[in-house]
XYZ file of C-alpha atoms in Angstrom:
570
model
C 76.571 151.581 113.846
C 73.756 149.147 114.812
C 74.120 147.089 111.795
C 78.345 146.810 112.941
C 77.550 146.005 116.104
C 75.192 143.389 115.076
C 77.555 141.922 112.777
C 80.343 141.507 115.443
C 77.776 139.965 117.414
C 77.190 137.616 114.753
C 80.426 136.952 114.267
C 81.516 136.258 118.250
C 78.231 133.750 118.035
C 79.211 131.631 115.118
C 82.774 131.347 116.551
C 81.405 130.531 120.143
C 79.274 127.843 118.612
C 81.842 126.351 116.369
C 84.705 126.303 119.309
C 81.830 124.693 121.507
C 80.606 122.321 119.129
C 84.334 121.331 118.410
C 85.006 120.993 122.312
C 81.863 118.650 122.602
C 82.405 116.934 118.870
C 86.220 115.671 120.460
C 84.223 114.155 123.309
C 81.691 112.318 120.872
C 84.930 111.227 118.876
C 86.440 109.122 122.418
C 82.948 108.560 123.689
C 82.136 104.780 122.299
C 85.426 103.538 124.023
C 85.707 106.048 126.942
C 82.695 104.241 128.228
C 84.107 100.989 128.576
C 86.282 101.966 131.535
C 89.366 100.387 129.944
C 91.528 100.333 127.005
C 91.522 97.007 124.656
C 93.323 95.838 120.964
C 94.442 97.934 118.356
C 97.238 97.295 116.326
C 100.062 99.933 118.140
C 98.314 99.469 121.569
C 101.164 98.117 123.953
C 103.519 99.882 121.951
C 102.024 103.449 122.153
C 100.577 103.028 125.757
C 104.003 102.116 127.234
C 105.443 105.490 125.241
C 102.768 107.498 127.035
C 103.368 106.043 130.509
C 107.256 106.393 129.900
C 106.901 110.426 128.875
C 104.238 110.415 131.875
C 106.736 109.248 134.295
C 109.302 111.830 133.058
C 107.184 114.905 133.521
C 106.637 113.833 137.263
C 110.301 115.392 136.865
C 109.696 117.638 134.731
C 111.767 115.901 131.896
C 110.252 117.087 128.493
C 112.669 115.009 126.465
C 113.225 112.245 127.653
C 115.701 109.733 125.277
C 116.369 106.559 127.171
C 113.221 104.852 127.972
C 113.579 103.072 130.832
C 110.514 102.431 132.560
C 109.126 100.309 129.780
C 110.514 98.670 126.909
C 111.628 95.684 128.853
C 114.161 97.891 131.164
C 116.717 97.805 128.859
C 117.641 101.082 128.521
C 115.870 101.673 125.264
C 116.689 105.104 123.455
C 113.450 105.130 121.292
C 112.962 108.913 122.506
C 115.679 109.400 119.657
C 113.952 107.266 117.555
C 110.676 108.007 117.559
C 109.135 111.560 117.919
C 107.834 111.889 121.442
C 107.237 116.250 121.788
C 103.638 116.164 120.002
C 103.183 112.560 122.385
C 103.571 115.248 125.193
C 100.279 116.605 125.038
C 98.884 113.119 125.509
C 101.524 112.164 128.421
C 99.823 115.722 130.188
C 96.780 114.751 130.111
C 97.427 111.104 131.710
C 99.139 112.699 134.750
C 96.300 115.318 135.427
C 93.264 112.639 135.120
C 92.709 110.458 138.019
C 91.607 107.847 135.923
C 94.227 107.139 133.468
C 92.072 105.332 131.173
C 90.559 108.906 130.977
C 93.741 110.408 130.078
C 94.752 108.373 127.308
C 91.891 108.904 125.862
C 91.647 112.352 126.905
C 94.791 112.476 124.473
C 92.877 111.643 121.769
C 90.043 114.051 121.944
C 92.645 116.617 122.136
C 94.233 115.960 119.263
C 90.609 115.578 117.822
C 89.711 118.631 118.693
C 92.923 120.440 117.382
C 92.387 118.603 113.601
C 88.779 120.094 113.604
C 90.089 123.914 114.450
C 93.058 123.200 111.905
C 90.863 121.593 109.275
C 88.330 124.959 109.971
C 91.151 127.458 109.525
C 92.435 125.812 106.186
C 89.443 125.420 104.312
C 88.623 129.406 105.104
C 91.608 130.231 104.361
C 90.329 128.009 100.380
C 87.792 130.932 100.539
C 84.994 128.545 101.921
C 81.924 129.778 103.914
C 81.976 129.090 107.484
C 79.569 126.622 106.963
C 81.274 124.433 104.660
C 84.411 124.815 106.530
C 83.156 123.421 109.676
C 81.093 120.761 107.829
C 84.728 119.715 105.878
C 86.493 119.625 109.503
C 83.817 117.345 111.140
C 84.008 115.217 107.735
C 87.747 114.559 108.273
C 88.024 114.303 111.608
C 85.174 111.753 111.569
C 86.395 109.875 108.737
C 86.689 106.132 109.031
C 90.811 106.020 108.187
C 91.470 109.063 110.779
C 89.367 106.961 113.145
C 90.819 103.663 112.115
C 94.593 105.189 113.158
C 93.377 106.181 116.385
C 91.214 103.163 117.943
C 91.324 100.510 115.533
C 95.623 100.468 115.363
C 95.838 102.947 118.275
C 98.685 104.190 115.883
C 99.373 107.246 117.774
C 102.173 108.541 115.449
C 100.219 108.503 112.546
C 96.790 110.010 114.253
C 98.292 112.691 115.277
C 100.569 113.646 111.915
C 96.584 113.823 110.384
C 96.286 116.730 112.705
C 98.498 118.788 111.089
C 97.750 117.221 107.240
C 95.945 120.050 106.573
C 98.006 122.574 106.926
C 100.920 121.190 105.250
C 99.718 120.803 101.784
C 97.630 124.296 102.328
C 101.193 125.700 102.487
C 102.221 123.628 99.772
C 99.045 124.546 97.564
C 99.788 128.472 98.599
C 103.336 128.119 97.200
C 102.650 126.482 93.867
C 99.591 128.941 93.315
C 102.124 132.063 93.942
C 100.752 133.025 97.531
C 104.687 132.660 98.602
C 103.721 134.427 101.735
C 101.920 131.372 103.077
C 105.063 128.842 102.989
C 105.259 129.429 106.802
C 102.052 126.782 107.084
C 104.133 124.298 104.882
C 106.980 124.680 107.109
C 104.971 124.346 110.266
C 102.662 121.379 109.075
C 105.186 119.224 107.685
C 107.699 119.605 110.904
C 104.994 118.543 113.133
C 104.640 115.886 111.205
C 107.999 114.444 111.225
C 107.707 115.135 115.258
C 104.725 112.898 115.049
C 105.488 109.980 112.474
C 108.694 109.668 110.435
C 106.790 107.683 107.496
C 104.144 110.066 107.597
C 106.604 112.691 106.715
C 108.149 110.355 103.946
C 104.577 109.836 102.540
C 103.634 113.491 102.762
C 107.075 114.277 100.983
C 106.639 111.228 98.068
C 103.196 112.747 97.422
C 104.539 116.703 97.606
C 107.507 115.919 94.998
C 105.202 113.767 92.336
C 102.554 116.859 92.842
C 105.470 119.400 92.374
C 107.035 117.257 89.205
C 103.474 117.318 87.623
C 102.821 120.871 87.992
C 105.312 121.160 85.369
C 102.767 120.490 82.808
C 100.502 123.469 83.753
C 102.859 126.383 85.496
C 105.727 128.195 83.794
C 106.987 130.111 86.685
C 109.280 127.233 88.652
C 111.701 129.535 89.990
C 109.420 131.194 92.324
C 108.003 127.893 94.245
C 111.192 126.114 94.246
C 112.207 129.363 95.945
C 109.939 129.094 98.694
C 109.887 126.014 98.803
C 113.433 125.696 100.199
C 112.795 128.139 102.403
C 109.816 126.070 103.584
C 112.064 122.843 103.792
C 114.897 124.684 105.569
C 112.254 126.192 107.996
C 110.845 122.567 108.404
C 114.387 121.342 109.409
C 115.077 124.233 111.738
C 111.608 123.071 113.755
C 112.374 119.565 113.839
C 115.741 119.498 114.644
C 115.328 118.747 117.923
C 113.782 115.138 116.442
C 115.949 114.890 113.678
C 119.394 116.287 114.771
C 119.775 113.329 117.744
C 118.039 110.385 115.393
C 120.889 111.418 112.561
C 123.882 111.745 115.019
C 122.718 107.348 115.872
C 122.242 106.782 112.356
C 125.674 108.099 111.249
C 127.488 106.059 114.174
C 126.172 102.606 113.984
C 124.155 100.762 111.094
C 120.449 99.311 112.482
C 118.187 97.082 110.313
C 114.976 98.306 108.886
C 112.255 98.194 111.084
C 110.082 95.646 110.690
C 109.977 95.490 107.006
C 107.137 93.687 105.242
C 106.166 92.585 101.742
C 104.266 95.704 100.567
C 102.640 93.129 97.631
C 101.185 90.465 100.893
C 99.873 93.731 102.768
C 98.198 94.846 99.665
C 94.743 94.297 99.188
C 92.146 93.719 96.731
C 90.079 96.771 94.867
C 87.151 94.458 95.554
C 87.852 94.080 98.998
C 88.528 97.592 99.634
C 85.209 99.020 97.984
C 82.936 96.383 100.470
C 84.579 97.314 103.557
C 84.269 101.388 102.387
C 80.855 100.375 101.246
C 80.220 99.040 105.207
C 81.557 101.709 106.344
C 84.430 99.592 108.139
C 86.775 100.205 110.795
C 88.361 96.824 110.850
C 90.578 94.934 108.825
C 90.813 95.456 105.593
C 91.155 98.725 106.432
C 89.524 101.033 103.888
C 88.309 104.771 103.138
C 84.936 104.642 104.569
C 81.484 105.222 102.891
C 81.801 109.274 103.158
C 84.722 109.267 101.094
C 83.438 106.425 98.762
C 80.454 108.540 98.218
C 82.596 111.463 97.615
C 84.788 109.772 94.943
C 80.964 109.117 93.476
C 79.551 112.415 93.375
C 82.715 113.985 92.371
C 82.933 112.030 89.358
C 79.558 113.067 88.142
C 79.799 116.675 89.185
C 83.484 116.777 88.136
C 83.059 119.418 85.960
C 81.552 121.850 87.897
C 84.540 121.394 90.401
C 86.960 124.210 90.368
C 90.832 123.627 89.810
C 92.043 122.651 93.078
C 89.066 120.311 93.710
C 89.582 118.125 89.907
C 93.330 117.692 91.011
C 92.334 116.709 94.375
C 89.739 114.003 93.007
C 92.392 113.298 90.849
C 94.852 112.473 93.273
C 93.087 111.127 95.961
C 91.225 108.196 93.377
C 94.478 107.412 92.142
C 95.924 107.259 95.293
C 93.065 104.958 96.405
C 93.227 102.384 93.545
C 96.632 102.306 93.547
C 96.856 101.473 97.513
C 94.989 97.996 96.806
C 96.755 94.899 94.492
C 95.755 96.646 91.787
C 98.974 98.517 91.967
C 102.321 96.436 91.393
C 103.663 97.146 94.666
C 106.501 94.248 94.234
C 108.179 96.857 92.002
C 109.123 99.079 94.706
C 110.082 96.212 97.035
C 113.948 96.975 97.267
C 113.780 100.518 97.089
C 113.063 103.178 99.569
C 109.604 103.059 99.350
C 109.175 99.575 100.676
C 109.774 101.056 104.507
C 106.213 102.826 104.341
C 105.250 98.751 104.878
C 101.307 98.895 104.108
C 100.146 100.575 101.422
C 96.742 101.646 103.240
C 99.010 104.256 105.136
C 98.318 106.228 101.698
C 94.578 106.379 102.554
C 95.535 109.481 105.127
C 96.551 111.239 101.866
C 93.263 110.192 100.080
C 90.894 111.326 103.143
C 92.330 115.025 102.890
C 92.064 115.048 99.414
C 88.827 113.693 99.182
C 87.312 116.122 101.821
C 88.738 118.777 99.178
C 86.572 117.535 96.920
C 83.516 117.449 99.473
C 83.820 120.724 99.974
C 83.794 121.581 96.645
C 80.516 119.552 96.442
C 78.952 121.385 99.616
C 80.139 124.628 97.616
C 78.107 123.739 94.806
C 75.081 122.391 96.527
C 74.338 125.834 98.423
C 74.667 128.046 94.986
C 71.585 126.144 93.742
C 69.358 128.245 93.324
C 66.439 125.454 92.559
C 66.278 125.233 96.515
C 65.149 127.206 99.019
C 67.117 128.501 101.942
C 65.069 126.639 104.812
C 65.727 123.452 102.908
C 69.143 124.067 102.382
C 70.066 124.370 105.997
C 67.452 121.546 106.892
C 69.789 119.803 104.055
C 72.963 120.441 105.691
C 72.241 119.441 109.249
C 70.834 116.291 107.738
C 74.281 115.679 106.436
C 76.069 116.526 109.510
C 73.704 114.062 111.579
C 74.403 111.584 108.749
C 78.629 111.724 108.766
C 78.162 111.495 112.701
C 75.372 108.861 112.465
C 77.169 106.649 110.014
C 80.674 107.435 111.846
C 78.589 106.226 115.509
C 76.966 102.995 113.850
C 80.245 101.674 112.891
C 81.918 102.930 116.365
C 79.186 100.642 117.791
C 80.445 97.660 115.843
C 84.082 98.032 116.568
C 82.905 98.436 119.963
C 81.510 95.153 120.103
C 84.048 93.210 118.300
C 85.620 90.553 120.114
C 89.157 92.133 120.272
C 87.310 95.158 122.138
C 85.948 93.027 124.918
C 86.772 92.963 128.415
C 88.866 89.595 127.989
C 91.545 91.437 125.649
C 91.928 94.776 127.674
C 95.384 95.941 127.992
C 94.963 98.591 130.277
C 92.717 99.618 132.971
C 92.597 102.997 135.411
C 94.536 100.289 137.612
C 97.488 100.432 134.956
C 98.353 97.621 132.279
C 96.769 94.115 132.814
C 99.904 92.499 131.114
C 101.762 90.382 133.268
C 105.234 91.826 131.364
C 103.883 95.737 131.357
C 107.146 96.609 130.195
C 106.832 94.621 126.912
C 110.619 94.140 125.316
C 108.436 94.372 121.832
C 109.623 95.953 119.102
C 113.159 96.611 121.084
C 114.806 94.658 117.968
C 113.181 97.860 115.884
C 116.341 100.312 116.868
C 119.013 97.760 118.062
C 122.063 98.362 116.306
C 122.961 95.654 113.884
C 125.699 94.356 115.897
C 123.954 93.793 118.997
C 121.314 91.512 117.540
C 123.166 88.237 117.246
C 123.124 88.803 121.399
C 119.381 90.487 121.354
C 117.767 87.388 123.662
C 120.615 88.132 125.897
C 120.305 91.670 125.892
C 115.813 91.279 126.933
C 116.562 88.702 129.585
C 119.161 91.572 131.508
C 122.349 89.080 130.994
C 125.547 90.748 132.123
C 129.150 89.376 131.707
C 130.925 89.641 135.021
C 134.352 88.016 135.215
C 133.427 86.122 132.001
C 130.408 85.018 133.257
C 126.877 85.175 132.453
C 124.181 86.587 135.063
C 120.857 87.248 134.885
C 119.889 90.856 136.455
C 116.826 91.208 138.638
C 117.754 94.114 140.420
C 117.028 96.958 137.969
C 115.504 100.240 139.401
C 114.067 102.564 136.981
C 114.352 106.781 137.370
C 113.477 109.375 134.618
C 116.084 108.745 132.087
C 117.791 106.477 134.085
C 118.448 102.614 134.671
C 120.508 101.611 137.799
C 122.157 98.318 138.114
C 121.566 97.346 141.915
C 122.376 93.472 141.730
C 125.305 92.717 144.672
C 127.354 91.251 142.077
C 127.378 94.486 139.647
C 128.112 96.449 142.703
C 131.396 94.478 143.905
C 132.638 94.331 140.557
C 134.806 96.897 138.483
C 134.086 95.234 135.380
C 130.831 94.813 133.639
C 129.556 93.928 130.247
C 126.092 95.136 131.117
C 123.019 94.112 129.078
C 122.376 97.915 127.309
C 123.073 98.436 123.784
C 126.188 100.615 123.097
C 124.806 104.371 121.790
C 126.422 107.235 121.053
C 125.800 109.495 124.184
C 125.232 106.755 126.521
C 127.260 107.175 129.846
C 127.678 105.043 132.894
C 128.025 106.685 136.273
C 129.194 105.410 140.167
C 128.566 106.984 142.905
C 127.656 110.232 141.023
C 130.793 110.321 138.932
C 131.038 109.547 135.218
C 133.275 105.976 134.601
C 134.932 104.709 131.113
C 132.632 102.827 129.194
C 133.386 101.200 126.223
C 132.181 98.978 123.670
C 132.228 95.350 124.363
C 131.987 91.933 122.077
C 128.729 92.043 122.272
C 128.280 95.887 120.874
C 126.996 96.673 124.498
C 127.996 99.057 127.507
C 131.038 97.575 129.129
C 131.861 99.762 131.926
C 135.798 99.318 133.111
C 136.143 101.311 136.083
C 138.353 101.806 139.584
C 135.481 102.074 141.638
C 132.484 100.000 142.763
C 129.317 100.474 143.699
C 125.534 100.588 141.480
C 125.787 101.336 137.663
C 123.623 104.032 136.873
C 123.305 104.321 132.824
C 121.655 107.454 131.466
C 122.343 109.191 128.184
C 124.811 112.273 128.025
C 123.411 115.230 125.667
C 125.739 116.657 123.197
C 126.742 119.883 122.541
C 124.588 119.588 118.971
C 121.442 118.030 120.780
C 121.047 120.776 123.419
C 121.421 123.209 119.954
C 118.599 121.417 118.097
C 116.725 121.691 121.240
C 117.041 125.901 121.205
C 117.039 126.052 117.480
C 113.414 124.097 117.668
C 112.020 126.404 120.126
C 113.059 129.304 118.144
C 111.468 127.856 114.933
C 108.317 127.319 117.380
C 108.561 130.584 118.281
C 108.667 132.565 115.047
C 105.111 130.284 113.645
C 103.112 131.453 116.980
C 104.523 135.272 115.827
C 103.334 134.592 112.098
C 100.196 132.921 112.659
C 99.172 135.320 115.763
C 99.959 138.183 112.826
C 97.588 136.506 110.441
C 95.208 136.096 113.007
C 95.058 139.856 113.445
C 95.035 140.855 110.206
C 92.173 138.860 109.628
C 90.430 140.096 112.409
C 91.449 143.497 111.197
C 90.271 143.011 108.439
C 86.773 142.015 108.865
C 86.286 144.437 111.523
C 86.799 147.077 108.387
C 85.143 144.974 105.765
C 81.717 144.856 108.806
C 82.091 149.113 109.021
C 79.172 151.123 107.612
C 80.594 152.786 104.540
C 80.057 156.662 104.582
C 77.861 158.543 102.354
């Protein structure tokens, strides 16, 4: 009995210390910046900073889902909550109202999502039959990795940071499928929904990688009917989750054509293998944008120990060197200029694949460094500490120098626990991302609020912005029945006087003309549909079901090392 109780004791310990290290680890990650008092460039700044004060404004309300933006954005009644997943942007949004200082909460977002890729990471790389110790060295090794830190500070590219969160446990699910665990799709399903509710091209680079990886495995399984199987169960449980993302952006995309967001020559945004290996080699977190020296080191050791790795770690190194090489000019990337592939944009956004991967292949290393049996167990552990204080040494170093760069200084901050230092805080850039086609021969009319009233043009000033709302106050909106108003015509968008619903339709200009018998202030707001308050339930289910499975697993696990810990009798 004693030597149970001591191992449950054990146990409750080394999970007390891991969750507390995590919790304090997620405070290290924000630390270097948190400091400063204020928030300065990154790539996505102004762009993700106005989403989080939009979605902060709207849980005031207690609006979770907000789809016209309207406090930001220019006031122009911008549905990018259609556009652009906001529901894993809500844990971020939280966190900004409850902190006094809201430079706190933003970055307060941050180390939560931090802290949620280190647990995730944890779980998935016990769940690769890894010791404890290797699992929690593999989670600080990703979550500290330069790229994972480069998405979050460097290009504050919010979308992206967070889909790393749930990486992991995505191609864990996928993994479990192709290696017959079938009863393990429902991680696939989860991970990959979150991350189309956190970055759409995340989830189109995620799915790229998934299908090559699937069309390979050709060459070494013989049982296909089994993972394709599961794995449209997995894809139909993935669109069940996201619908409430999905379902709305579709229902746009079917009723007006838009032009491709910001599209870029993916052979100009390429760079150099030379230039790529220095800035790993320095460890970089600026421009060009790289894999960092834990991963370079990684691809190094991996090729020497390569075979010692087991199955899953040679693919992995595999993968995740070809992935690397082939993100720099190397690659022929002008190729795939006119086809689908061009909309991922930079080719570095690939690296996200090649971190996970290569912390795979870490782990396999760390595997293989405690069997030796040359050392002894004092310098082992001595060893492995070393190593942690080394990934969060190296990681602090070059936190220090991105610190210090000139685009970090106090001259470039963009916002402050006073709110944004931008004289325009509601920055109209990137509205011409989601415009509809149509409107964009009129977009400098549509950013500068210039109505038609009786066939002529005026300027609006008097815009008041509510949760989900825009309201037209101007004296000559309000005396007139008539008004070409400067909002881009949506499906779902609805104009309202005096608290009734008016006729809207759509004008020359591919904007909200509102024709009605009445007068008074124009409020604009977007109607949901029948199908978008569906998606909405049909999500939650989804949501539902996953915290059922995994609180099951959880159990069972508990279960059964409660068993595996009893005495056995004699």
């Amino acid at each position: 009995m004693d030597s149970k109780h001591n191992a449950v004791l054990k146990n409750i310990f080394i999970g007390t210390f891991i969750l507390g290290s995590f919790l304090i680890l997620s405070y290290f990650f924000v630390c270097p910046l948190l400091v400063k008092g204020f928030v300065s460039y990154g790539d996505d700044i102004t762009y993700q900073v106005q989403r989080i004060l939009e979605l902060s404004h709207n849980l005031k309300q207690g609006i979770f889902l907000p789809f016209v933006y309207t406090y930001s954005f220019g006031q122009v009644a911008f549905p990018l909550g259609i556009f652009y997943p906001e529901i894993t942007l809500i844990p971020s949004a939280l966190l900004f109202n409850i902190f006094n200082h809201q430079v706190t909460g933003i970055y307060a977002g941050i180390a939560f999502y931090a802290l949620l890729t280190m647990i995730f990471t944890y779980i998935i790389f016990r769940k690769l039959n890894h010791s404890w110790v290797v699992s929690y060295i593999a989670a600080i090794l990703y979550t500290f990795s330069v790229y994972h830190t480069i998405d979050a500070f460097t290009r504050f590219a919010m979308g992206e940071y967070i889909a790393m969160t749930f990486l992991p446990v995505a191609f864990y699910g996928f993994y479990a499928i192709l290696k017959g665990k079938v009863k393990e799709w429902p991680y696939l399903a989860f991970g990959l929904s979150f991350i189309l509710l956190s970055h759409v091209l995340s989830t189109f680079i995620v799915v790229l990688t998934m299908a090559v990886i699937w069309l390979l495995s050709f060459l070494w399984k013989s049982n296909h009917f089994q993972s394709i199987r599961y794995l449209a169960i997995a894809g139909i449980a993935t669109l069940f989750s996201s619908a409430i993302f999905w379902v709305p952006f579709v229902e746009q995309q079917l009723f007006q054509k838009y032009n491709q967001p910001s599209p870029i020559s993916m052979e100009n945004s390429s760079t150099n293998l030379s230039e790529l290996l220095i800035s790993a080699i320095n460890n970089s977190m600026l421009r060009p944008y790289s894999i960092g020296l834990t991963m370079l080191l990684t691809m190094i050791f991996g090729g020497i120990f390569f075979r010692r790795l087991n199955q899953l770690e040679k693919y992995s190194y595999l993968i995740a060197t070809f992935i690397f090489v082939g993100s720099s000019a190397v690659f022929p990337w002008v190729v795939f200029q006119k086809t689908p592939i061009s909309v991922i944009q930079y080719s570095f956004r690939l690296f996200m694949i090649s971190t996970l991967f290569f912390t795979v292949v870490a782990a396999g290393l760390l595997k293989l460094f405690i069997q030796n049996n040359t050392m002894t167990s004092i310098m082992k552990q001595l060893s492995l500490v070393f190593l942690v204080l080394l990934i969060l040494g190296s990681w602090s170093q070059s936190m220090q120098k991105l610190r210090i760069n000139p685009l970090q200084n106090v001259a470039t901050k963009i916002f402050t626990n006073s709110g944004p230092q931008s004289k325009n805080p509601n920055n109209s850039t990137f509205v011409e991302q989601y415009t509809p086609r149509k409107t964009m021969p009129h977009f400098k009319e549509l950013i500068d609020h210039i109505a038609i009233i009786n066939h002529k043009k005026v300027t609006l000033t008097r815009i008041v912005a509510k949760p989900s709302k825009q309201i037209y106050t101007e004296k000559s909106v309000i005396y007139a029945k008539k008004v070409d108003l400067p909002v881009s015509y949506y499906k779902n968008f609805v104009a309202y006087r005096n608290g009734k619903q008016v006729s809207t339709i759509r004008s020359s200009r591919n904007t909200l003309l509102v024709n009605s018998k009445t007068t008074g202030p124009i409020t604009v707001a977007y109607k949901y549909s029948a199908i978008d308050k569906f998606s909405v339930l049909v999500s939650i289910a989804s949501w539902i079901v996953f915290l059922v499975f995994f609180c099951s697993q959880g159990f069972q696990y508990m279960k059964k090392r409660w068993s595996s810990q009893t005495p056995s009798s004699k």
